[in-house]
Coordinates of C-alpha atoms and ligand atoms in Angstrom, one line a residue:
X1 CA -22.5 -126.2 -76.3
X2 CA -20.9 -123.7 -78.7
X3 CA -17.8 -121.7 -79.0
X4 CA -17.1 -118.7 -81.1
X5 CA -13.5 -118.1 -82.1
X6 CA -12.6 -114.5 -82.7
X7 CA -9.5 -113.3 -85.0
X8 CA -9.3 -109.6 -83.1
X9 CA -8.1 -106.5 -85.1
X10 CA -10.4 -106.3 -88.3
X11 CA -11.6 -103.4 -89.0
X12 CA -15.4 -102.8 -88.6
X13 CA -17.5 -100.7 -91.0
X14 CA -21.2 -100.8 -93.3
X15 CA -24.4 -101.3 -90.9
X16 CA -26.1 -103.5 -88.4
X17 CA -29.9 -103.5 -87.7
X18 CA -30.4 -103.8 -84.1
X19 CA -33.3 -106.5 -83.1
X20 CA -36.8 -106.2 -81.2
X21 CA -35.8 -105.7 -77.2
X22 CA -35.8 -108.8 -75.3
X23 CA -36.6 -107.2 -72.3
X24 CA -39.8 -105.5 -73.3
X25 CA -40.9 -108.8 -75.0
X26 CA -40.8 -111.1 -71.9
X27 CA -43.1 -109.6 -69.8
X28 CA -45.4 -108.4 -73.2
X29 CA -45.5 -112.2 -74.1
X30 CA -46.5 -112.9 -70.2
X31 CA -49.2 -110.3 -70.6
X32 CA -51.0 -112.4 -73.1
X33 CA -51.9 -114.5 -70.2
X34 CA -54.5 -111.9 -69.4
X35 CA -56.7 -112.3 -72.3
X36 CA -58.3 -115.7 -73.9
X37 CA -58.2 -113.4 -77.3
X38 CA -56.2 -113.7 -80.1
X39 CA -52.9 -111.4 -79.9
X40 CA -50.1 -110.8 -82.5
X41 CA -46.8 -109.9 -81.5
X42 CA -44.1 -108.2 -84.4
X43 CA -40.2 -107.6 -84.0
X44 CA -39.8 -110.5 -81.7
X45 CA -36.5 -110.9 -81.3
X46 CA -35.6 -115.0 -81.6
X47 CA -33.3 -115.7 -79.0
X48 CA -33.0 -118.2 -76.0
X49 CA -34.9 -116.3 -73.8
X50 CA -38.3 -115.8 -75.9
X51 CA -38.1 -119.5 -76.6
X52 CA -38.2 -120.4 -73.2
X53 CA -41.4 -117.9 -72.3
X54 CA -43.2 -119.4 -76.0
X55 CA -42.2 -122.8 -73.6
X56 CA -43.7 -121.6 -70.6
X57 CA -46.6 -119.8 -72.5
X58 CA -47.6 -123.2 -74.1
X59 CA -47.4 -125.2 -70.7
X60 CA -49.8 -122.2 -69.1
X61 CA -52.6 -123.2 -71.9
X62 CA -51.6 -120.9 -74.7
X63 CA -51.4 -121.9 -78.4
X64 CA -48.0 -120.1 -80.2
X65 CA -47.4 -119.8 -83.4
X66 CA -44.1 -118.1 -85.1
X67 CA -44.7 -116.3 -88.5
X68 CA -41.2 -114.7 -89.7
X69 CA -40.8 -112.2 -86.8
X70 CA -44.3 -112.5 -85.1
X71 CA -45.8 -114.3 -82.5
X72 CA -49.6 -115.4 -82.9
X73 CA -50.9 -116.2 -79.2
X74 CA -54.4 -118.2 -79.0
X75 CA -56.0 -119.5 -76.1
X76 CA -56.5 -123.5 -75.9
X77 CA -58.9 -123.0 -73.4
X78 CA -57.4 -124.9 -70.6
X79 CA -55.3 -122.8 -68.9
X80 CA -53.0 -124.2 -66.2
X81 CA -51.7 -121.5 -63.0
X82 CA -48.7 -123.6 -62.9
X83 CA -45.2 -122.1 -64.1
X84 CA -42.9 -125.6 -64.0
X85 CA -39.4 -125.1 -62.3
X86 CA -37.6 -126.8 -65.6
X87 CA -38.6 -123.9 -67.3
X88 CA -38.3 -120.7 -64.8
X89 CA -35.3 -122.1 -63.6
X90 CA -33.3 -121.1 -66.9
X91 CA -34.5 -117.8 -67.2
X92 CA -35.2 -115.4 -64.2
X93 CA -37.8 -113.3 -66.6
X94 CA -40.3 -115.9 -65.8
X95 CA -41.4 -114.4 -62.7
X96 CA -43.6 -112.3 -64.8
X97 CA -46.3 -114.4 -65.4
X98 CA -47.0 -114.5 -61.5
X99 CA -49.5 -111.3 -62.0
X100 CA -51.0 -112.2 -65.1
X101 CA -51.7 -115.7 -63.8
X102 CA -53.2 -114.2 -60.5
X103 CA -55.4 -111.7 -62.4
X104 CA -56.7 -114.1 -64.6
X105 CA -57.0 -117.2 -63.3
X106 CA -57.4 -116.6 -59.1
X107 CA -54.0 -118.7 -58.6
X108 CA -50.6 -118.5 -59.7
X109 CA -48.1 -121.5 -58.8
X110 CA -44.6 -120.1 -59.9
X111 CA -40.9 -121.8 -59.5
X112 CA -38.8 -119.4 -57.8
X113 CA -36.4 -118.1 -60.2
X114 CA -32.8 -119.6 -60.6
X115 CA -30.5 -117.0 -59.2
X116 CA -27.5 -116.3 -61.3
X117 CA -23.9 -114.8 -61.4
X118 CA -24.9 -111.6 -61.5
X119 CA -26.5 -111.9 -57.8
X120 CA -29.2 -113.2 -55.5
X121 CA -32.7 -112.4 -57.6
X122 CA -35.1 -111.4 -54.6
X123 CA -38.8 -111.7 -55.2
X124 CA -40.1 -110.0 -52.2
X125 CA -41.1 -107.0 -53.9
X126 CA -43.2 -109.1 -56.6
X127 CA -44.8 -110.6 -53.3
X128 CA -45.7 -107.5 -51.5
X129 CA -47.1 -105.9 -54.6
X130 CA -49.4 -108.4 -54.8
X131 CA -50.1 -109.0 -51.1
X132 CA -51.2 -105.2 -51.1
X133 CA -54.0 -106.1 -53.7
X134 CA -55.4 -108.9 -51.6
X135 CA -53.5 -111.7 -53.0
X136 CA -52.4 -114.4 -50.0
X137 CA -48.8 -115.8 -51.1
X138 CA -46.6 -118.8 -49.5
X139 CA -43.3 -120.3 -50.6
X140 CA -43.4 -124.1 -51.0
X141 CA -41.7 -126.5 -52.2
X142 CA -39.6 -123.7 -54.0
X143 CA -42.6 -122.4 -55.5
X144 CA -44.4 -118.9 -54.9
X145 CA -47.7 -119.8 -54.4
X146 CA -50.3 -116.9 -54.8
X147 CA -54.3 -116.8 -54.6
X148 CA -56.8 -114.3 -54.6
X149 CA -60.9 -114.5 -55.2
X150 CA -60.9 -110.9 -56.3
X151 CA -58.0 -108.5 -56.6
X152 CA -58.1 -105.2 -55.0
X153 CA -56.9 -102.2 -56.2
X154 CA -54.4 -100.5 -53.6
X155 CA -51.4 -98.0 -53.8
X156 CA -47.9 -99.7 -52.9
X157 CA -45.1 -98.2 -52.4
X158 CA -42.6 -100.8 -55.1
X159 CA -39.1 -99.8 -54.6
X160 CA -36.1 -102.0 -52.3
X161 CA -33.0 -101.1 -51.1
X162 CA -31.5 -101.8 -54.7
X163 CA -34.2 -99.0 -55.6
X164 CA -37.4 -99.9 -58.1
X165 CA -37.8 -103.5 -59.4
X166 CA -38.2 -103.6 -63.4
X167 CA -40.1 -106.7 -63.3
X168 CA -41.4 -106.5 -59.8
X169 CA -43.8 -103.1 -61.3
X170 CA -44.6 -105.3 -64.3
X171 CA -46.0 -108.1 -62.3
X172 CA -48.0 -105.4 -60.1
X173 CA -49.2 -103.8 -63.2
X174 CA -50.6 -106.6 -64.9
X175 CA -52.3 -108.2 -61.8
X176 CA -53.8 -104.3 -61.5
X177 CA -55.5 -104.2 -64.9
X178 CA -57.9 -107.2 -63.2
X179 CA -58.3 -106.0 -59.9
X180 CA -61.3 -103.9 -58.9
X181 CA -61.0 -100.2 -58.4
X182 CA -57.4 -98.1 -58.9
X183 CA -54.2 -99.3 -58.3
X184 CA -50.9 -96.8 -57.1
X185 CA -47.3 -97.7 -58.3
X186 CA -45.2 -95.1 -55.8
X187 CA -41.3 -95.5 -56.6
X188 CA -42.4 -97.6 -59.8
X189 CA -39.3 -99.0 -62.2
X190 CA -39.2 -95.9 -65.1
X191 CA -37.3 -98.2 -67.7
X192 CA -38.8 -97.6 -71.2
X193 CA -39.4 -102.0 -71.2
X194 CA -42.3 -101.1 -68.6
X195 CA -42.9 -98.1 -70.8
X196 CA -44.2 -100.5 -73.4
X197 CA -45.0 -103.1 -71.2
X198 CA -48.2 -100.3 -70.5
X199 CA -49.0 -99.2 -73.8
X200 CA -49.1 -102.8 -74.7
X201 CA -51.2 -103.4 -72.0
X202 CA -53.5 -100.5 -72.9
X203 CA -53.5 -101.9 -76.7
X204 CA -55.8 -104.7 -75.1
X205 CA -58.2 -102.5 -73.1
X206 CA -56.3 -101.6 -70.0
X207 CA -56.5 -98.2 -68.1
X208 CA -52.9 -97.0 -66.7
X209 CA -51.3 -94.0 -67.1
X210 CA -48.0 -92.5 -66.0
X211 CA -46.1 -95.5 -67.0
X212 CA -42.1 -94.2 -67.3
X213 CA -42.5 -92.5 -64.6
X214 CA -42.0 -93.3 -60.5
X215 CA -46.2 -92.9 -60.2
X216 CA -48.1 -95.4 -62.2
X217 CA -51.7 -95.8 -62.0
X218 CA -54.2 -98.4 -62.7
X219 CA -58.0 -98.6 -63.2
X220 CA -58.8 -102.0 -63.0
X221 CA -61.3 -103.2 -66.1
X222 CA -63.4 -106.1 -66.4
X223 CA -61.9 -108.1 -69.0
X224 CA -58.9 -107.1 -71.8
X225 CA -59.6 -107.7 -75.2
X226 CA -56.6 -109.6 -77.8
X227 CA -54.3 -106.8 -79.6
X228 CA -51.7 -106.8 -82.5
X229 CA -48.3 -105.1 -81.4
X230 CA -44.8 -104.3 -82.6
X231 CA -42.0 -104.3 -80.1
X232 CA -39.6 -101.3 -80.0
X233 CA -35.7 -102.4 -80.5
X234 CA -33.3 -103.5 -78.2
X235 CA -32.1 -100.5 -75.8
X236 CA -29.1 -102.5 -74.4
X237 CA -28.4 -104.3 -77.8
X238 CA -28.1 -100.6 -79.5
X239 CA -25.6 -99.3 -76.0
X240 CA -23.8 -102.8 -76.7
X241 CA -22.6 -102.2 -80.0
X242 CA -22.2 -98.0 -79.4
X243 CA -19.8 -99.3 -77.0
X244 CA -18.1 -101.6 -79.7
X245 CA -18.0 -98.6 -82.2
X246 CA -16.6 -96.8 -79.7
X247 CA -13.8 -99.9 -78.6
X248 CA -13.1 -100.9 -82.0
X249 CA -12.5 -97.4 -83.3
X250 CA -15.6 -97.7 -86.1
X251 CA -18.0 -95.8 -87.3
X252 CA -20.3 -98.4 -89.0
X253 CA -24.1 -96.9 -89.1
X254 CA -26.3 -98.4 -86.1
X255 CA -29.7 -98.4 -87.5
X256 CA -33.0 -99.5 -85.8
X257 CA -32.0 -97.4 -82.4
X258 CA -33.9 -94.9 -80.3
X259 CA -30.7 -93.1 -78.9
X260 CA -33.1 -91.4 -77.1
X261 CA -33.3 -93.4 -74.3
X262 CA -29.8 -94.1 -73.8
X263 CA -28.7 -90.5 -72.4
X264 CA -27.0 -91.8 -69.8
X265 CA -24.8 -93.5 -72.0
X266 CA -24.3 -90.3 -74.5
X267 CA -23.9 -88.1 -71.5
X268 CA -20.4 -90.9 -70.8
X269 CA -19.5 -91.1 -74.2
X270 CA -19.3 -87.2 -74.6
X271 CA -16.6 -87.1 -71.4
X272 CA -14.6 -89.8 -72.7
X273 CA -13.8 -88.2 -75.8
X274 CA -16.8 -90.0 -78.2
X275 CA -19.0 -88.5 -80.2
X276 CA -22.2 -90.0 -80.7
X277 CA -24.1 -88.3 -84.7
X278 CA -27.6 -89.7 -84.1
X279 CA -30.0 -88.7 -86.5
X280 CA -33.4 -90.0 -87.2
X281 CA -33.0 -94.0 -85.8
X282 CA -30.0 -94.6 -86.4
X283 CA -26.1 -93.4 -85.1
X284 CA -22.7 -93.5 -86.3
X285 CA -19.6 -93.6 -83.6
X286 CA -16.9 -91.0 -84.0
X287 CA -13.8 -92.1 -81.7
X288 CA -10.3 -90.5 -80.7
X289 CA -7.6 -92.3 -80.9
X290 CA -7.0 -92.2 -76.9
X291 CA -9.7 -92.5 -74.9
X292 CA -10.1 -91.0 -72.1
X293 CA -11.2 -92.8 -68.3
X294 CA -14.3 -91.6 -66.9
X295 CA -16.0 -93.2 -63.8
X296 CA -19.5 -93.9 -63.6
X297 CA -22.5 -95.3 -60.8
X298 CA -25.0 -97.5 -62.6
X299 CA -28.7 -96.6 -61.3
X300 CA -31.9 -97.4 -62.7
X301 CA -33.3 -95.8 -65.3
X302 CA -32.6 -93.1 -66.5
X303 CA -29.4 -93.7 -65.1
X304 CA -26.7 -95.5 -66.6
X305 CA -27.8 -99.1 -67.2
X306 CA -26.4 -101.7 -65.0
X307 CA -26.8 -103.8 -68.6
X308 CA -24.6 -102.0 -69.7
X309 CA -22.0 -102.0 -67.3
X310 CA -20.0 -105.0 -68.3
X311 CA -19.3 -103.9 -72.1
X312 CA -18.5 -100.1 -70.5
X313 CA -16.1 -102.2 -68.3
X314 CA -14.2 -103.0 -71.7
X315 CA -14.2 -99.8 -73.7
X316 CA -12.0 -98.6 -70.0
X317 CA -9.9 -101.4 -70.3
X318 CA -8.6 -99.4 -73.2
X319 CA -7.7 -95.9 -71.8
X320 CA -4.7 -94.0 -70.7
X321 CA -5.9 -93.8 -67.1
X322 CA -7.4 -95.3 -64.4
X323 CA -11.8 -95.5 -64.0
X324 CA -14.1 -96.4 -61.1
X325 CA -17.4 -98.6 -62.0
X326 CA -19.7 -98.8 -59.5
X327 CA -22.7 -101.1 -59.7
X328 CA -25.7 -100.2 -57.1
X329 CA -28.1 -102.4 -59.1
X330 CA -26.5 -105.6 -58.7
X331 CA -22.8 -105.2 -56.4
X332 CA -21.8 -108.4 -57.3
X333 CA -22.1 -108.5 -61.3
X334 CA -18.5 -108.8 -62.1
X335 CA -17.6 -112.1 -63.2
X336 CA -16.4 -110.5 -66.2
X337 CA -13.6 -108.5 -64.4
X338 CA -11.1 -112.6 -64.7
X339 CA -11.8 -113.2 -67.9
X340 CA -10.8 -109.4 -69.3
X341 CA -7.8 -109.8 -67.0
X342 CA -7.0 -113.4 -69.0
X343 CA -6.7 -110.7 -72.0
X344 CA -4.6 -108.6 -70.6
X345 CA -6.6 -105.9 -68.8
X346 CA -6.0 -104.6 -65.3
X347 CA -8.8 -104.1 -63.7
X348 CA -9.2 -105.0 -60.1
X349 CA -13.1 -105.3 -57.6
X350 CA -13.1 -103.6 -54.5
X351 CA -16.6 -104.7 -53.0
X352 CA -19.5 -103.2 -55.5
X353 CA -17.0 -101.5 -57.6
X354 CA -14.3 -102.2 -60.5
X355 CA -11.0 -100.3 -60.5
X356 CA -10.0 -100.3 -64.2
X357 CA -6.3 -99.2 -65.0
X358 CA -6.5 -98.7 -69.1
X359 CA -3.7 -100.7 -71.1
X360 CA -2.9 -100.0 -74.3
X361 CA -3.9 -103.0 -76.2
X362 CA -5.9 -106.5 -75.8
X363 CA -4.5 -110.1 -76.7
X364 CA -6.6 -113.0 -77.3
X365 CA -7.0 -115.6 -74.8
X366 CA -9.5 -118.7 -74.5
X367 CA -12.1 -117.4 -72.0
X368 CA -15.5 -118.5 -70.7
X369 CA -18.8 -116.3 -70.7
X370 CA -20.7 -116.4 -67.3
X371 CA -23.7 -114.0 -67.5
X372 CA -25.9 -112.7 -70.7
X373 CA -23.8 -108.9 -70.9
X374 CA -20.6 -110.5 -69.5
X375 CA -20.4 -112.7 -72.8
X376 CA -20.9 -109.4 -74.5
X377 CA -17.9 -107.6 -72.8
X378 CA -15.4 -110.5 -73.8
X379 CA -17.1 -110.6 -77.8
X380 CA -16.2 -106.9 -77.5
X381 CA -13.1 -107.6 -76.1
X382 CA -12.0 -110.3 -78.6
X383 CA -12.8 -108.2 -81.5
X384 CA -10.5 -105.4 -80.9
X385 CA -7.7 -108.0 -79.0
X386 CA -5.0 -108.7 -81.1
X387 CA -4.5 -112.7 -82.4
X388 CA -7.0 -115.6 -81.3
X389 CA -9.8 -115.3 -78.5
X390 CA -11.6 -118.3 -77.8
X391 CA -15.0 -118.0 -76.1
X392 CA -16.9 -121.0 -74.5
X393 CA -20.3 -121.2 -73.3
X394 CA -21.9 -119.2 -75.6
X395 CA -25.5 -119.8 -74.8
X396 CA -25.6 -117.1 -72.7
X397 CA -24.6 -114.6 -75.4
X398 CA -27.7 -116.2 -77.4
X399 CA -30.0 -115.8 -74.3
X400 CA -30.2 -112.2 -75.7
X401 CA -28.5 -111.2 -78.4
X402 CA -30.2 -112.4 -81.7
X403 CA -27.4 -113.7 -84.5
X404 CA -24.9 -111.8 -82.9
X405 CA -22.3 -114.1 -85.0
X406 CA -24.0 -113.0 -88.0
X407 CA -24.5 -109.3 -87.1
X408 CA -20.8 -108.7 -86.5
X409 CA -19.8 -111.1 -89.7
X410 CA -22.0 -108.4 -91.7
X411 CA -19.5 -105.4 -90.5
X412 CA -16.4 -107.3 -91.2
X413 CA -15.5 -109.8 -88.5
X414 CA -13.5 -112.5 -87.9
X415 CA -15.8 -114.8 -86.0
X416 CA -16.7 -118.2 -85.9
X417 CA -18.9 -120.2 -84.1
X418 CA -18.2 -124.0 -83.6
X419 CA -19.3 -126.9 -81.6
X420 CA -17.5 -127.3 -78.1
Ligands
LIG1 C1 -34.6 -106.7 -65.1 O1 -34.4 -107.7 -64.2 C2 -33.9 -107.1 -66.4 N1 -34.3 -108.4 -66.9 C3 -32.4 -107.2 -66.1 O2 -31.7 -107.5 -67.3 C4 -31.9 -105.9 -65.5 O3 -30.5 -106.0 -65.1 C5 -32.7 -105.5 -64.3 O4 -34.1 -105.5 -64.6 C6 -32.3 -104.1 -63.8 O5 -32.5 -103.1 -64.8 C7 -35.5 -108.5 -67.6 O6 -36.1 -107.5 -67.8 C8 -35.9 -109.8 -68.1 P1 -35.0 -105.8 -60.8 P2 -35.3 -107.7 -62.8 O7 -36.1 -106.5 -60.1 O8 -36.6 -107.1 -63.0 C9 -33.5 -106.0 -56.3 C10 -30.3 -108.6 -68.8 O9 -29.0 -108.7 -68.8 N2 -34.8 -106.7 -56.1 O10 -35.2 -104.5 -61.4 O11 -35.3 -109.1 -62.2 C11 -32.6 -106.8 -57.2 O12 -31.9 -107.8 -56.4 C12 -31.0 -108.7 -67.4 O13 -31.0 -108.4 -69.8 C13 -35.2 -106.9 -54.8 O14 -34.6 -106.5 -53.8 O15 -34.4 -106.8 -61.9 C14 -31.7 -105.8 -57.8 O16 -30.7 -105.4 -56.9 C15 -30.1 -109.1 -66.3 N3 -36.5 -107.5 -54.5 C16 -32.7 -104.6 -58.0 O17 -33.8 -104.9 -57.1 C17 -37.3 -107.9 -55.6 O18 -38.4 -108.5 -55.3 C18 -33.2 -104.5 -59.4 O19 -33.7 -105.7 -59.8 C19 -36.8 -107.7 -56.9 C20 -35.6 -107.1 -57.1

């Protein structure tokens, strides 16, 4: 395992590109499933997590090629409706072949997901999605095991008490481009990753419209046709480093961003004092020297992103007051909240929420990273920390942040990584 070893204080300036978004490509990669044709995917990100689904891909009966940035996905003509539990186990994202594999094939055999730090992962929305278009589905042996002869088109209502389900709608979607007759998303997941997820999906022959928005319908088609794609970049990547702009005092250019879709997180940066210059895709950071506390709810999208929470968790570390940070996506994702304190932050959980009392400066500390966003909060924090920050278990900063080492070395960083 791998360590990185952060000297905090350097100042940060020139440009970093931000990477193809990991969380549009996992379910466009599972997608794929749905045609024996040839499809070419551009901008994929290479990280942990799109190794693991070109893994699971191949053990479903796909051929997968990398070429520089793109994926070429062929057909070996055996496909298998099994999803193997080494494989879904280390990444929860997996679940999204469930509706492709079902569409396609009349079966779908699926590990459950591994849950992780950041909460229990239900499923029982990706069930009753496709229950409602005909599918029969059983748990056994720690597997979701789905059939259906024919799939149905039918409307579902898609939302829990957490609200929508990001990759609940994409499994419902993609079984729906199969299924006879027209298909209903009500309370669908609006996240610009299901966004693309749809006009990818479209790319190869589908019929749905609506997509970003709570209503989403499909006309089921016959059969969907290979396609050549780009992926957009990285929506939480891009907030991830506006937040370290913001944190580290820097205005180094951001480029490859669609700000666009991070209002939420403008809408915060405006009442704690940042200003955010976004012009065509790209934005420069202009901070104040105090910044000011400002409490926030994460929701689904549009709302602030629960992604995005961690890293907003240490830009408040360093105010002159005290913030609230509610999470109503997932209550318990704040594993982050010791480790910052290690550091020197004060910051205290009271049930779904963090109580952050803003200090004014960070030391280094050895730390471990727990969760994919948590890892980015304590990078963050290391960078602007004064002396030494150790941080262990990396891997699950490389689950989703592509050469991050790299990236930050480019805008003047002290950071190394080095084997555990
Ligand atoms: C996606 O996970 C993202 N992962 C997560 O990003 C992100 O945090 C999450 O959406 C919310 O935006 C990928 O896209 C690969 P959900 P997903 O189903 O789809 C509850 C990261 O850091 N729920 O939208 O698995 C669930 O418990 C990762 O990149 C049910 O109750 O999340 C949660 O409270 C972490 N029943 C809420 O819904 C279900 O059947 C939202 O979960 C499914 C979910």
């Amino acid at each position: 395992m791998d360590k990185l070893i952060i000297e905090g204080g350097r100042p940060l300036k020139g440009e970093v590109r931000i990477s193809g978004s990991k969380n549009a490509t996992l379910p466009v990669l599972a997608a794929t499933l749905l045609t024996d044709e040839t499809c070419v995917i551009a901008n994929v990100p290479k990280l942990m997590d799109t190794n693991t689904m070109v893994r699971l891909l191949k053990s479903l009966g796909k051929v997968v090629d990398w070429d520089k940035d793109k994926l070429i996905i062929m057909s070996n003509g055996k496909m298998n409706p099994v999803a193997d539990y080494k494989l879904v186990s280390t990444m929860r994202g997996s679940i999204c072949v469930l509706g492709p594999l079902l569409a396609k094939l009349g079966e779908a055999k699926v590990s459950m997901p591994g849950g992780c730090v950041i909460g229990v992962r239900p499923v029982d929305l990706h069930q009753k999605g496709v229950e409602a278009l005909g599918a029969k589905v059983a748990f056994d042996g720690g597997y979701i095991v789905a059939q259906a002869k024919r799939l149905k088109g039918a409307r579902v209502y898609l939302a829990g008490a957490s609200g929508p389900s990001v990759l609940g709608t994409a499994n419902v979607m993609m079984a729906a481009t199969l299924a006879d007759g027209e298909t209903i998303i009500e309370c669908a997941a609006c996240e610009p990753e299901v966004e693309e997820l749809a006009n990818f999906l479209n790319a190869m022959g589908a019929r749905i419209r609506g997509q970003g928005s709570p209503r989403i319908i499909i006309h089921g088609v016959k059969k969907l046709h290979g396609a050549d794609y780009r992926m957009s970049s990285d929506r939480i990547e891009a907030g991830t480093f506006v937040l370290l702009a913001a944190m580290a005092r820097s205005n180094f250019v951001i480029r490859d961003i669609d700000y666009s879709q991070l209002t939420a997180l403008d809408d915060v940066m405006h009442n704690v004092g940042v200003t955010v210059q976004a012009e065509k895709n790209l934005v420069k950071v202009k901070s104040p020297k105090v910044l000011k506390p400002f409490s926030i709810t994460t929701y689904p999208y549009p709302g602030f992103p629960t992604d995005l929470q961690a890293q907003y968790i240490a830009l408040m570390s360093l105010t002159n007051g005290v913030s609230v940070i509610r999470d109503t996506v997932f209550p318990d994702r704040f594993m982050h909240i010791a480790e910052l304190n290690r550091m020197g932050a004060r910051i205290r959980r009271e049930g779904g929420s963090a109580i952050v009392e803003g200090v004014k400066s960070l030391c280094g500390a050895p730390v471990v990273a727990s969760d994919l966003r948590a890892s980015a909060a304590l990078v963050m924090a290391g960078l602007v920390a004064s002396g030494k920050t150790e941080i262990r278990r990396v891997y699950h900063l490389d689950r989703g942040y592509e050469n991050i080492d790299r990236k930050l070395t480019g805008l003047g960083a002290s950071i190394k990584r080095e084997k555990e």
